[in-house]
Coordinates of C-alpha atoms in Angstrom, one line a residue:
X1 CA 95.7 97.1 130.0
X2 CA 95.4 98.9 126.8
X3 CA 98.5 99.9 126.8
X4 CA 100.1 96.5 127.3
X5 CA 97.8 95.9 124.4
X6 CA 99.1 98.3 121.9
X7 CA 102.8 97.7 122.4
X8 CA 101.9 93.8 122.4
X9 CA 100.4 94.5 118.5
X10 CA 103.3 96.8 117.8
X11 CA 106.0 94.1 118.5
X12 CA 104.1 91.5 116.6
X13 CA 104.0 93.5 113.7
X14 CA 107.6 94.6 114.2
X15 CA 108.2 90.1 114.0
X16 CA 106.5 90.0 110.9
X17 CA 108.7 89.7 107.8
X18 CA 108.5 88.4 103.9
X19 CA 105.4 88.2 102.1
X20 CA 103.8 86.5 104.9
X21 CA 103.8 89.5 107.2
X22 CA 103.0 91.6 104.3
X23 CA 99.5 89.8 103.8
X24 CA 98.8 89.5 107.7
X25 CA 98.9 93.2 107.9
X26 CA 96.3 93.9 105.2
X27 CA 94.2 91.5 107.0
X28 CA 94.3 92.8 110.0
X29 CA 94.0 96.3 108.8
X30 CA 91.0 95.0 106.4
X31 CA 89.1 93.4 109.4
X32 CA 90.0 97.2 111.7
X33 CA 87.1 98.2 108.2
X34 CA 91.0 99.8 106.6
X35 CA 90.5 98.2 103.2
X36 CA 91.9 100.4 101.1
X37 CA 92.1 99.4 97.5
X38 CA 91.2 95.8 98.1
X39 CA 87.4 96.8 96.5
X40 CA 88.1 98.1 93.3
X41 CA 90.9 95.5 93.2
X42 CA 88.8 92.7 93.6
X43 CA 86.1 94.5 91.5
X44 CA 88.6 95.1 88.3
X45 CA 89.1 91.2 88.4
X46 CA 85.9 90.1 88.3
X47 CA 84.9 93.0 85.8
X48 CA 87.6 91.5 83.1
X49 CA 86.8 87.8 84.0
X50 CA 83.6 88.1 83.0
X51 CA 84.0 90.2 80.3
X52 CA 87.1 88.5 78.6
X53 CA 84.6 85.4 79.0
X54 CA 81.9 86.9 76.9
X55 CA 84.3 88.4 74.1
X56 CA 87.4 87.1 73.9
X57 CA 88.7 90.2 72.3
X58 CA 88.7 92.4 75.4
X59 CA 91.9 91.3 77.2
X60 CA 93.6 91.3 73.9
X61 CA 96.8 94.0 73.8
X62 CA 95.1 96.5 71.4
X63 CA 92.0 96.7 73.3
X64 CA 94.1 97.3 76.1
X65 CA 96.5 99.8 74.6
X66 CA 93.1 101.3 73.6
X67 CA 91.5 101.6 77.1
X68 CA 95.1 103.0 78.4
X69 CA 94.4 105.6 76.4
X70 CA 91.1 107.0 76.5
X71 CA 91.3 106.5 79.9
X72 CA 93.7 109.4 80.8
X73 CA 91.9 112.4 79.9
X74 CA 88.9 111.7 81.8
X75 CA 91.6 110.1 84.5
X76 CA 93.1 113.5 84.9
X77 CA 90.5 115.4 85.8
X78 CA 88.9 112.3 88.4
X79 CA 91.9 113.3 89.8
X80 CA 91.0 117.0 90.9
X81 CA 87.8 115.4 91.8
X82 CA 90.1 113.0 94.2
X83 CA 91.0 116.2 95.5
X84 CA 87.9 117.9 96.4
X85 CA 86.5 114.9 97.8
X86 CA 89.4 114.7 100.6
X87 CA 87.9 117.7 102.3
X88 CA 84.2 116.5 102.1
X89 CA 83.6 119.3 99.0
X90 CA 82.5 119.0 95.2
X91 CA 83.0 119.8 92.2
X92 CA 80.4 119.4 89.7
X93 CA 81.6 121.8 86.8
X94 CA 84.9 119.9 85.7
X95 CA 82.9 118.8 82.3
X96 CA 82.0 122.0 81.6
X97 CA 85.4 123.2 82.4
X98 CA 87.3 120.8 80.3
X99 CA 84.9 121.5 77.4
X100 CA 85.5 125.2 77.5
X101 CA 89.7 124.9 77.7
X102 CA 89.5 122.7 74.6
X103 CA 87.7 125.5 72.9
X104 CA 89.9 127.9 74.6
X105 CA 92.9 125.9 73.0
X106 CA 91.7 125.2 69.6
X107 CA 90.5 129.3 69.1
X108 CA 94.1 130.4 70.3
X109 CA 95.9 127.8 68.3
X110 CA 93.8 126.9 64.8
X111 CA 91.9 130.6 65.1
X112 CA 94.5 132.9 66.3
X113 CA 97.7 131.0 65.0
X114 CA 99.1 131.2 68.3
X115 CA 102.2 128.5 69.3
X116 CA 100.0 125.4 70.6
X117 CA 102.6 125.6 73.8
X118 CA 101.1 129.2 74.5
X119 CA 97.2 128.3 73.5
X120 CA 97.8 125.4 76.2
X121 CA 99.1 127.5 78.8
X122 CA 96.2 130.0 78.7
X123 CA 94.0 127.4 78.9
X124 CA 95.8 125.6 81.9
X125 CA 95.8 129.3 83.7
X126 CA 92.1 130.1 83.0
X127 CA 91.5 126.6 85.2
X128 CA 93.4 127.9 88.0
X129 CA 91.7 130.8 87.8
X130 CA 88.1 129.0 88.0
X131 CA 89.0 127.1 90.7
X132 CA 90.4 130.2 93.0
X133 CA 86.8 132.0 92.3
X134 CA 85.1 128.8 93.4
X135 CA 87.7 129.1 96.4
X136 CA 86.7 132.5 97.1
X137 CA 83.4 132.0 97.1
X138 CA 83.7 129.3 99.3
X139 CA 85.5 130.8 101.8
X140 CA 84.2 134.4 101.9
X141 CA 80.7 133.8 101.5
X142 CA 80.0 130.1 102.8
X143 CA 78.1 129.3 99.6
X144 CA 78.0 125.4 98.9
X145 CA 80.5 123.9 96.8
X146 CA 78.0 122.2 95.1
X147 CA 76.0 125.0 94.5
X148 CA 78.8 127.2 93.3
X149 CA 80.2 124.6 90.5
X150 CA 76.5 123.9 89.6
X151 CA 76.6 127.5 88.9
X152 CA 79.6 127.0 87.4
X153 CA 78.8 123.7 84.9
X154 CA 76.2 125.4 83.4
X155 CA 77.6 129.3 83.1
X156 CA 80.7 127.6 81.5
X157 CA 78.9 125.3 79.0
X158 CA 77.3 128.5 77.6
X159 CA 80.8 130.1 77.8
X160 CA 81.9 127.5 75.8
X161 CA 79.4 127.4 73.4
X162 CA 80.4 131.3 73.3
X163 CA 83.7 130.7 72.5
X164 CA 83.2 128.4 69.5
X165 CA 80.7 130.3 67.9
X166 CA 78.7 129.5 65.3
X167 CA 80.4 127.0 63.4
X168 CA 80.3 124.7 66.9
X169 CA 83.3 123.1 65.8
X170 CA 86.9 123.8 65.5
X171 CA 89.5 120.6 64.1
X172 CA 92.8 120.5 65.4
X173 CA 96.1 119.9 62.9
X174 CA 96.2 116.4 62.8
X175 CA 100.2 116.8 62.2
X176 CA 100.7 118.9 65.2
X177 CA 102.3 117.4 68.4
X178 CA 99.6 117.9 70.6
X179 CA 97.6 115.3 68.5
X180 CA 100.5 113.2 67.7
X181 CA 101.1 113.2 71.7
X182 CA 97.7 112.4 72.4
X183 CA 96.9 109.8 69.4
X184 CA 100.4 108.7 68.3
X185 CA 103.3 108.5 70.3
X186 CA 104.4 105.9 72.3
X187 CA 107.1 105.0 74.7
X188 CA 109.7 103.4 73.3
X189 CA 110.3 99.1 75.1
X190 CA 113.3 99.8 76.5
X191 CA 112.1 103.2 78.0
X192 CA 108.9 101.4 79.1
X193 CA 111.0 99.0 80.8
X194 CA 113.5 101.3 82.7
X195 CA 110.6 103.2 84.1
X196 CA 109.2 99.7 85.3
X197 CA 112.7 99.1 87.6
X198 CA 112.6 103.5 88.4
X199 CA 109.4 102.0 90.3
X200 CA 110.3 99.6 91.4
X201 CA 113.6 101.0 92.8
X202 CA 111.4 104.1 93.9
X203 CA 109.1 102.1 96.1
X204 CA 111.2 100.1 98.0
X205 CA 113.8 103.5 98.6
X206 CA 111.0 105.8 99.7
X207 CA 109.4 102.3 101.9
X208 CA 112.8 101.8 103.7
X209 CA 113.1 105.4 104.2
X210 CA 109.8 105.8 105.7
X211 CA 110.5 102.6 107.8
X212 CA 113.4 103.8 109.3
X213 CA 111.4 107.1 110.5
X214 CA 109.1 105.1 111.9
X215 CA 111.6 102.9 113.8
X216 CA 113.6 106.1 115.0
X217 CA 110.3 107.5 116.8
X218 CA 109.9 103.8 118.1
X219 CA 106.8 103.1 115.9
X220 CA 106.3 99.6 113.9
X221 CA 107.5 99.4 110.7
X222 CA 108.0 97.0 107.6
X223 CA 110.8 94.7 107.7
X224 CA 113.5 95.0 104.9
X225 CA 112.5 91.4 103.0
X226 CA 109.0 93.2 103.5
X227 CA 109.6 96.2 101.3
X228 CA 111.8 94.3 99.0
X229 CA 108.8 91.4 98.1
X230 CA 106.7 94.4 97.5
X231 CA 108.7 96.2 95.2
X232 CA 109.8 92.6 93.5
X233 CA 105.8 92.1 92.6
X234 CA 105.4 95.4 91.4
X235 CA 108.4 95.0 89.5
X236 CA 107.3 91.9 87.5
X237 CA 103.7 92.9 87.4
X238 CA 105.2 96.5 85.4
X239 CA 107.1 94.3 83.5
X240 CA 104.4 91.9 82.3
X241 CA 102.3 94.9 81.2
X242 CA 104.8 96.8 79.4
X243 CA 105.6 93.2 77.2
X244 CA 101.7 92.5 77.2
X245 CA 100.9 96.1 75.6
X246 CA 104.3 96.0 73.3
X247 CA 102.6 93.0 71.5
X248 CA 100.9 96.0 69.0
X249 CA 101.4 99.4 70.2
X250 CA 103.0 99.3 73.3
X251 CA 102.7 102.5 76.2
X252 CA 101.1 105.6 75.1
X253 CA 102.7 108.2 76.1
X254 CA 99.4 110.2 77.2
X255 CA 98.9 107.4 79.5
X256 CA 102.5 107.6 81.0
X257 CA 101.7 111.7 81.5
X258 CA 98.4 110.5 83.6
X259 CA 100.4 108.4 86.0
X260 CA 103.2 110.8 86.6
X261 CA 100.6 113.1 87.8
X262 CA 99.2 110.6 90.1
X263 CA 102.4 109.6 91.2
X264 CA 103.3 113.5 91.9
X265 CA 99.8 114.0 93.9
X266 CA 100.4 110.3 95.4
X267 CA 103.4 112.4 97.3
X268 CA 101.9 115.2 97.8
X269 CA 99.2 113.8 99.4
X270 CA 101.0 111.2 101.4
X271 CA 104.8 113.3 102.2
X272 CA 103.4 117.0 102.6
X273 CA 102.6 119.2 105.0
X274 CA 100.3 120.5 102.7
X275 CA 98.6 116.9 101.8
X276 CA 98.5 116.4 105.7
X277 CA 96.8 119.7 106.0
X278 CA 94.4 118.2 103.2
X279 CA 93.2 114.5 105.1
X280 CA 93.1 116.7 108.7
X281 CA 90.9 119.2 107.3
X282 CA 88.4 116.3 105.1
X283 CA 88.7 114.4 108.7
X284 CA 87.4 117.4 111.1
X285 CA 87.4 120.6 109.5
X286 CA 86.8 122.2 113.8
X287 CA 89.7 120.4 114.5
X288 CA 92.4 121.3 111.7
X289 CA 91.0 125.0 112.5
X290 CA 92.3 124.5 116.2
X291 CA 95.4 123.1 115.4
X292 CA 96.6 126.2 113.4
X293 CA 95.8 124.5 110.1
X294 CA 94.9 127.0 107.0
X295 CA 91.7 125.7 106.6
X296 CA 90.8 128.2 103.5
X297 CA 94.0 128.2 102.7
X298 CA 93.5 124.7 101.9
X299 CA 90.0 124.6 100.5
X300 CA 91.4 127.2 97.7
X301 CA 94.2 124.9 97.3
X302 CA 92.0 122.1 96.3
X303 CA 89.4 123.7 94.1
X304 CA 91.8 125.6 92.3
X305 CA 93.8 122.0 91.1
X306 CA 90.9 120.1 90.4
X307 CA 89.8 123.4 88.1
X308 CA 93.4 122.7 87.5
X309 CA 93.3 119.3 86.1
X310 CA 90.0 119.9 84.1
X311 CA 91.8 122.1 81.6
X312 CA 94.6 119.6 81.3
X313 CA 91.8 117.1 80.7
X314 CA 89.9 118.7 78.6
X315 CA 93.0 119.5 76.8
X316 CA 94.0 116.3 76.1
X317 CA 90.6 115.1 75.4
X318 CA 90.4 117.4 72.5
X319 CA 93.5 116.6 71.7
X320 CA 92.5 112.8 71.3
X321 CA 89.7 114.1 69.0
X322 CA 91.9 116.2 66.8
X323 CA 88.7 118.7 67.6
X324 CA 87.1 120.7 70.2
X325 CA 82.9 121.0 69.6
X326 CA 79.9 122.0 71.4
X327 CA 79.6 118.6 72.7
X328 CA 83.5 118.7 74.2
X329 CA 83.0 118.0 77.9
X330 CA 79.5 116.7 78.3
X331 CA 78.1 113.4 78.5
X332 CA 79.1 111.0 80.9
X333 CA 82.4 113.3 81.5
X334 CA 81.2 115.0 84.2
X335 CA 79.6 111.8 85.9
X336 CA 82.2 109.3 85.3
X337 CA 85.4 111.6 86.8
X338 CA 83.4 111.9 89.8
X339 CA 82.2 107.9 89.4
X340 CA 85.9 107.2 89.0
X341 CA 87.2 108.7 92.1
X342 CA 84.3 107.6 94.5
X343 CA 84.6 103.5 93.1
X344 CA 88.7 104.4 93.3
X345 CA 87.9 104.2 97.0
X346 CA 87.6 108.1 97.6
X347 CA 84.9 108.8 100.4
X348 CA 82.2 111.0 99.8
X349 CA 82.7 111.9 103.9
X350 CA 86.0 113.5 103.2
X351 CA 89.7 112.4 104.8
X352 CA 90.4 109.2 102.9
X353 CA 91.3 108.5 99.9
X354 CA 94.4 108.3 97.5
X355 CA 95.5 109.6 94.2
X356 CA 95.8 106.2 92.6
X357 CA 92.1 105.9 93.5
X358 CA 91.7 108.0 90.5
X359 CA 93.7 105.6 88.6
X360 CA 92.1 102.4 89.6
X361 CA 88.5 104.3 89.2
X362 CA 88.8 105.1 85.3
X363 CA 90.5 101.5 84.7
X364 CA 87.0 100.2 86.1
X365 CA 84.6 102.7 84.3
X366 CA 86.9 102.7 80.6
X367 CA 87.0 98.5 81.1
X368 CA 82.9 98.8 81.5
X369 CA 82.5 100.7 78.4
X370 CA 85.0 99.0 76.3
X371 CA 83.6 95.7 77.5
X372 CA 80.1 96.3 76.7
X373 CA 81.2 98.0 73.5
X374 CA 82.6 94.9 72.3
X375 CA 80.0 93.2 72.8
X376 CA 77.7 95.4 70.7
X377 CA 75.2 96.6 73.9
X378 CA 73.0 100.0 74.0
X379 CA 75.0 102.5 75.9
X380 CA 71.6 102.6 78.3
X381 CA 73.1 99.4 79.6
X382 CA 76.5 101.0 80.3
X383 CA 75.0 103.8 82.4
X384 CA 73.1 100.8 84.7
X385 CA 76.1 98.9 85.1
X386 CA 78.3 102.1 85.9
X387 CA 75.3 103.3 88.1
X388 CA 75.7 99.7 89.4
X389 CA 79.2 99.8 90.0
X390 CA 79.1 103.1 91.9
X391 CA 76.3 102.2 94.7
X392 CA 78.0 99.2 95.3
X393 CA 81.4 101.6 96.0
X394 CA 79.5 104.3 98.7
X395 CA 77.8 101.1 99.8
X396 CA 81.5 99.4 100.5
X397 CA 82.3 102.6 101.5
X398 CA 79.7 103.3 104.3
X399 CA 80.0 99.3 106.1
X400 CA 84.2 100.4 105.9
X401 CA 83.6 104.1 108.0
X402 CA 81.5 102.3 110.3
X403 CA 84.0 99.7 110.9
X404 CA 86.6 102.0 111.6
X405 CA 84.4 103.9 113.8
X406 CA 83.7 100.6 115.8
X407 CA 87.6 99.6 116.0
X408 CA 88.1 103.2 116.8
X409 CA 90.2 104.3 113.5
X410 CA 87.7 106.7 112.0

């Protein structure tokens, strides 16, 4: 009976076609507790309704071009954190590691007069570095991740403080490139728009090629007029925010950089062995062991990229400050790359979760702050509301896992 079932649903969704069959099949994998990015979707809308509604200013193109761009650094290194969380670890050092490569980089570069390309590759390496100890540690001594990058955050904040000595603060070149990259440069509109259609293009090739995979194995898969609706609406949604943004500034190209590595972990994740080996392991750690799966192999993997991505955000960050200080990396940067990847619709359970959760995450938590900057509020009441936002994410994440689990799809 189940069987007649199955292949029942699997013609019907091989029938549905056009935008039509599109939106039946996120409902029914909504309702199966599958809901994907619907959440933070939803959340981002109501977020700028109401805030566009109490300052007019904040939907405005240079507010916009603004968030874009302090979004990425943090962005970048939510999306190690996106990484870790896959296989149900954490990392709770990535502020203190992005503080300390900033230092790194502005002592090799302003202090030592090294070539900024070299200062930034020693500070990329020292990253990796961190994150294969934490790997090591992990997998040779069964100490807790979140013990280990406790251990970390706060033996790298002194390191830091170390590095910088007593001055405390080091100003980069406001005419170098790495500034002018971070602060300045933008893409130019008709290279905004090409990289719009490259998307749009890329999506529907890499959809049909999927499909047809799926249909060779004799699996359901999206009809043509399917895949080409979806890339159309992506298509003129890219579009309207590349005109929308080139009303002042236009695309920063630190932003661009941010999204090219989400796209390039968006693959990896999704078209790997290696990003297979990732979900199977954050699913059932027993299980991927059993079915010849590297499990430390993979564990290492993780911690050492999102060590990885903390340099390169911390980099950047610094970069956007034209300085690296004793205060580079702490805060709220610790808190809201994690925030960012758990309200992107990454679960704290481990085996779900997507690169572009780290996207949509920092759009939500940079759209909080800008908002209630605008509107002149205590930063106390941005912590609530992000504190807010978060519960409300595990919450939506919890009732979702025990969906699945009662559809059986967890």
């Amino acid at each position: 009976m189940s069987t007649v079932t199955t292949d029942r649903q699997d013609e019907r969704l091989q029938n549905r076609d056009g935008l039509r069959g599109a939106l039946a099949d996120v409902v029914e994998r909504a309702r199966g507790g599958d809901l994907g990015v619907i959440p933070v979707v939803v959340g981002l809308v109501v977020i700028w309704t109401v805030l566009q509604v109490l300052n007019p200013i904040f939907l405005s193109s240079a507010n916009l071009v603004n968030l874009t761009l302090e979004s990425a650094a943090v962005g970048i290194i939510s999306l190690g954190i996106v990484c870790v969380l896959l296989v149900g670890q954490i990392d709770l050092s990535v502020g203190s590691v992005s503080g300390l490569s900033g230092a790194v980089l502005a002592v090799l570069f302003v202090g030592q007069g090294l070539p900024v390309w070299l200062a930034i590759a020693a500070a990329v390496i020292m990253g990796a570095v961190i994150g294969w100890v934490y790997g090591q540690l992990f997998n040779r001594f069964g100490v807790p991740s979140f013990v280990i990058t406790l251990a970390g955050l706060l033996a790298f904040l002194g390191l830091q403080l170390y590095v910088l000595g007593t001055k405390g603060s080091i100003n980069l070149p406001f005419d170098s490139g790495l500034v002018n990259f971070a602060q300045l440069d933008f893409v130019p509109a008709w290279l905004s728009y090409t990289f719009a259609v490259v998307a749009a293009v890329w999506l529907f090739v890499t959809g049909y090629l999927h499909a047809q995979e799926r249909r060779k194995a004799g699996l359901s898969a999206k009809s043509v007029s399917t895949l080409a609706v979806r890339s159309a609406a992506l298509l003129v949604v890219l579009a309207f925010v590349v005109w929308y943004l080139g009303q002042t500034r236009g695309v920063g190209w630190m932003f661009v950089f941010f999204v090219a590595l989400v796209l390039i972990m968006h693959y990896l994740l999704s078209r790997t062995k290696w990003g297979r080996a990732v979900y199977a392991v954050g699913g059932n750690v027993e299980a991927a062991r059993r079915a010849g799966i590297n499990v430390r192999a993979v564990y290492t993997s993780v911690f050492v990229l999102c060590s990885t991505f903390a340099a390169v955000g911390g980099i950047l960050a610094a970069a956007r400050l034209a300085a690296a200080n004793q205060s580079s990396g702490g805060g709220d940067v610790n808190l809201n790359a994690i925030a960012a990847a758990v309200i992107g619709g990454t679960s704290l359970f481990g085996g779900r979760g997507t690169a572009f959760g780290a996207l949509l995450g920092i759009i939500v938590i940079q759209s909080i702050s800008s908002g209630l900057t605008l509107l002149n509020l205590d930063s106390s009441i941005r912590f609530v509301v992000t504190g807010a936002v978060l519960l409300l994410a595990v919450i939506v994440d919890s009732v979702s896992r025990r969906s699945r689990t009662s559809h059986g799809r967890a």
